[in-house]
């Protein structure tokens, strides 16, 4: 199958997948209250076709900003989803998608891409998505844990924090990075972090490693008393009450995730 044929198959199967994931074919607009909402106007998805004079083996995944983020990943100008298909010199094809995470979480993105692949291969769908809001109705009576109160601050306090001088790079800097790790490296981290017969997950091992070296950087640079926070998105579908509710939510397309976090304070270590 040549590249042009592959692109035609992708376009046809994408239109079929959008029939089920119809929110991806809309756009986000502001309602009367100024809140963003998905307007399902069937506007469609932008599909970009590109060509590259490099082979797949020449792509440097150790520096993804150089090619993946800067050239292979499309720029989303409007809508919820934009797709770019880049034909490589070796005959391969790189398919990249940019989603609006206000509409879809990582679980829903995997659900969409898996369905798109099955349609392209003329295979049955593993799950038929649903976007029913009734599955996320609050409990009656509403129940909150005390920890919820610690996650929010009154608006006047938040606004006062915006006026704090930003002279300290460690206190106010924000850095975005993408890490590429080999499978054997992750397995080694997982093995080193597991003890007493209990094996932790790969995400726990990698997150703990990054958390530790970031906290060590604060200590080595003399910034004692500063706190290093780690935040991990967690799929909330598994934690809803009741087995039947969890089964319904397994096909939920939307945003059902939380952001639990912990902090570790840098301190002087004495031997």
XYZ file of C-alpha atoms in Angstrom:
271
model
C 0.000 0.000 0.000
C 1.475 3.354 -1.027
C 1.295 6.516 1.061
C -1.565 8.085 -0.908
C -3.682 4.977 -0.421
C -2.911 4.928 3.308
C -3.960 8.565 3.639
C -7.222 7.886 1.790
C -7.965 5.001 4.167
C -7.189 7.194 7.173
C -9.499 9.950 5.958
C -12.374 7.579 5.278
C -12.061 5.783 8.610
C -11.662 9.138 10.428
C -15.000 10.330 9.071
C -16.557 7.086 10.317
C -14.971 7.449 13.760
C -16.209 11.032 14.054
C -19.741 9.712 13.665
C -19.335 8.134 17.123
C -16.965 10.713 18.642
C -18.983 13.609 17.270
C -17.752 16.111 19.884
C -14.350 16.038 18.149
C -15.939 17.462 14.991
C -17.266 20.521 16.853
C -15.633 23.560 18.382
C -15.380 25.198 21.793
C -17.392 28.397 22.256
C -18.261 30.597 25.242
C -21.786 30.419 26.617
C -23.726 33.332 28.106
C -21.844 32.908 31.405
C -18.460 32.991 29.701
C -17.835 29.291 30.303
C -16.406 27.109 27.488
C -18.768 24.578 25.957
C -18.523 22.159 23.050
C -20.695 23.289 20.157
C -21.471 20.156 18.101
C -21.868 21.908 14.748
C -20.328 19.106 12.630
C -17.658 21.531 11.448
C -15.213 18.683 10.894
C -11.542 18.067 11.619
C -8.581 19.689 9.893
C -6.450 17.002 8.178
C -2.979 18.135 7.121
C -0.847 16.203 4.603
C 2.920 16.758 4.774
C 6.119 15.274 3.328
C 9.589 14.817 4.840
C 12.927 13.967 3.211
C 14.125 11.833 6.163
C 13.740 8.174 7.089
C 11.961 6.956 10.185
C 15.215 5.685 11.680
C 16.719 9.187 11.445
C 14.156 10.769 13.773
C 15.747 11.770 17.075
C 13.296 10.728 19.782
C 15.813 11.713 22.467
C 15.121 15.340 21.513
C 11.421 15.327 20.591
C 11.162 19.120 20.459
C 13.525 19.067 17.479
C 11.242 17.116 15.158
C 8.205 15.595 16.861
C 6.962 18.792 18.482
C 8.257 21.223 15.920
C 7.561 19.466 12.612
C 5.541 16.264 12.936
C 2.957 17.615 15.394
C 0.353 19.964 13.885
C -0.703 23.331 15.300
C -4.316 23.512 16.416
C -5.849 26.764 15.219
C -9.498 25.927 15.846
C -11.772 23.045 16.705
C -11.130 20.194 19.118
C -8.872 17.961 17.000
C -6.347 18.458 14.211
C -4.516 15.623 12.405
C -1.264 15.648 10.438
C -0.069 12.755 8.266
C 3.620 13.084 7.320
C 5.001 10.863 4.562
C 8.640 9.856 5.104
C 11.319 9.129 2.505
C 11.453 5.457 3.523
C 7.781 4.980 2.652
C 6.569 5.163 6.243
C 3.905 7.466 7.580
C 3.789 9.403 10.862
C 0.292 10.198 12.101
C 0.098 12.920 14.775
C -3.007 14.256 16.532
C -3.426 17.417 18.603
C -6.411 17.316 20.974
C -8.033 19.925 23.171
C -7.720 18.394 26.640
C -10.685 20.385 27.902
C -12.833 17.945 25.921
C -10.878 14.676 26.137
C -8.599 13.131 28.725
C -5.867 10.598 27.940
C -8.206 7.633 28.391
C -10.702 9.047 25.889
C -7.906 9.802 23.414
C -6.815 6.155 23.568
C -10.425 5.082 23.126
C -10.761 7.272 20.040
C -7.476 6.264 18.408
C -8.154 2.560 19.038
C -11.595 2.891 17.445
C -10.112 4.784 14.501
C -7.508 2.037 13.964
C -10.151 -0.711 14.061
C -12.288 1.131 11.526
C -9.280 1.606 9.241
C -8.611 -2.157 9.454
C -12.328 -3.059 9.107
C -12.340 -4.638 12.564
C -15.146 -4.464 15.165
C -14.954 -1.823 17.885
C -13.797 -2.833 21.336
C -16.103 -0.286 23.006
C -18.835 1.982 21.661
C -18.287 5.417 23.245
C -20.911 7.334 25.185
C -21.067 10.960 26.291
C -24.002 10.746 28.690
C -23.711 13.338 31.444
C -26.079 11.419 33.710
C -23.280 8.973 34.495
C -21.495 11.748 36.375
C -24.362 13.043 38.513
C -23.242 13.967 42.025
C -24.151 11.797 44.986
C -27.175 12.617 47.135
C -26.384 13.792 49.709
C -23.079 15.196 48.506
C -20.025 13.868 50.327
C -16.655 15.600 50.528
C -13.477 14.589 52.306
C -11.620 17.158 54.480
C -8.711 17.139 52.008
C -10.858 18.992 49.443
C -10.758 22.139 51.595
C -6.968 22.201 51.366
C -6.928 22.185 47.567
C -8.583 25.574 47.045
C -7.962 29.144 48.209
C -10.386 32.089 48.241
C -10.240 34.219 45.115
C -8.885 37.378 46.874
C -5.915 35.369 48.193
C -5.245 33.945 44.740
C -5.297 37.402 43.172
C -2.843 38.700 45.775
C -0.438 35.877 44.916
C -0.320 37.067 41.307
C 1.360 40.302 42.447
C 4.272 38.576 44.223
C 7.627 39.652 42.685
C 8.970 36.875 40.491
C 12.646 37.271 41.240
C 13.368 33.752 42.442
C 13.715 31.383 39.484
C 13.207 28.294 41.647
C 10.069 29.650 43.276
C 8.261 30.810 40.153
C 9.844 29.165 37.117
C 7.890 26.655 35.046
C 9.608 24.209 32.706
C 7.922 21.819 30.284
C 9.881 18.735 29.223
C 9.244 15.499 27.332
C 11.340 12.499 28.374
C 12.145 9.524 26.174
C 13.149 6.381 28.066
C 14.021 2.920 26.793
C 11.935 0.004 28.020
C 14.846 -1.696 29.770
C 15.618 1.505 31.661
C 12.059 1.696 32.966
C 12.150 -1.968 33.985
C 15.404 -1.364 35.865
C 13.878 1.584 37.733
C 10.861 -0.552 38.542
C 13.081 -3.336 39.874
C 15.170 -0.973 42.023
C 12.091 0.683 43.519
C 10.309 -2.587 44.361
C 11.067 -4.306 47.639
C 9.708 -6.899 50.094
C 8.083 -8.830 47.258
C 5.862 -5.894 46.265
C 6.279 -4.651 42.701
C 5.268 -1.069 42.016
C 3.953 0.113 38.671
C 6.080 1.678 35.935
C 4.412 5.066 36.341
C 5.150 5.004 40.084
C 8.797 4.137 39.461
C 9.387 6.842 36.840
C 7.431 9.507 38.748
C 9.281 8.761 41.980
C 12.635 8.927 40.175
C 11.891 12.336 38.624
C 10.526 13.572 41.949
C 13.655 12.453 43.774
C 16.194 14.033 41.416
C 14.219 17.302 41.358
C 14.172 17.407 45.152
C 17.892 16.592 45.225
C 18.550 19.526 42.881
C 16.932 21.872 45.404
C 19.097 20.461 48.189
C 22.325 20.600 46.172
C 21.664 24.211 45.182
C 21.077 25.249 48.809
C 17.356 25.970 48.441
C 16.361 24.296 51.692
C 12.767 24.633 52.810
C 11.472 24.762 49.255
C 8.850 22.183 48.387
C 8.911 19.989 45.280
C 5.393 18.922 44.278
C 4.504 16.027 42.001
C 1.104 15.830 40.289
C -0.097 12.694 38.490
C -3.325 12.624 36.422
C -5.481 9.695 37.565
C -8.318 8.145 35.595
C -11.420 8.561 37.747
C -13.499 5.936 35.939
C -12.101 3.114 38.068
C -12.895 4.878 41.341
C -16.600 5.540 40.920
C -18.867 3.676 43.292
C -20.435 0.453 42.048
C -19.372 -2.133 39.501
C -22.184 -1.207 37.091
C -21.165 2.450 37.140
C -17.571 1.481 36.376
C -18.700 -0.633 33.418
C -20.691 2.275 32.012
C -17.786 4.645 32.496
C -15.372 2.317 30.691
C -16.803 3.684 27.431
C -17.107 7.256 28.644
C -15.645 9.765 26.175
C -14.798 13.027 27.896
C -12.848 14.252 30.896
C -12.984 12.031 33.987
C -9.648 12.477 35.704
C -8.315 14.010 38.895
C -4.933 15.523 39.783
C -3.718 14.177 43.159
C -0.418 15.609 44.346
C 2.147 15.311 47.109
C 4.955 17.602 48.182
C 8.470 16.875 49.426
C 10.450 19.547 51.236
C 14.153 19.931 50.602
C 16.246 19.738 53.785
C 19.785 19.292 54.991
C 20.828 15.660 55.324
C 23.292 14.856 58.087
C 25.412 11.711 58.195
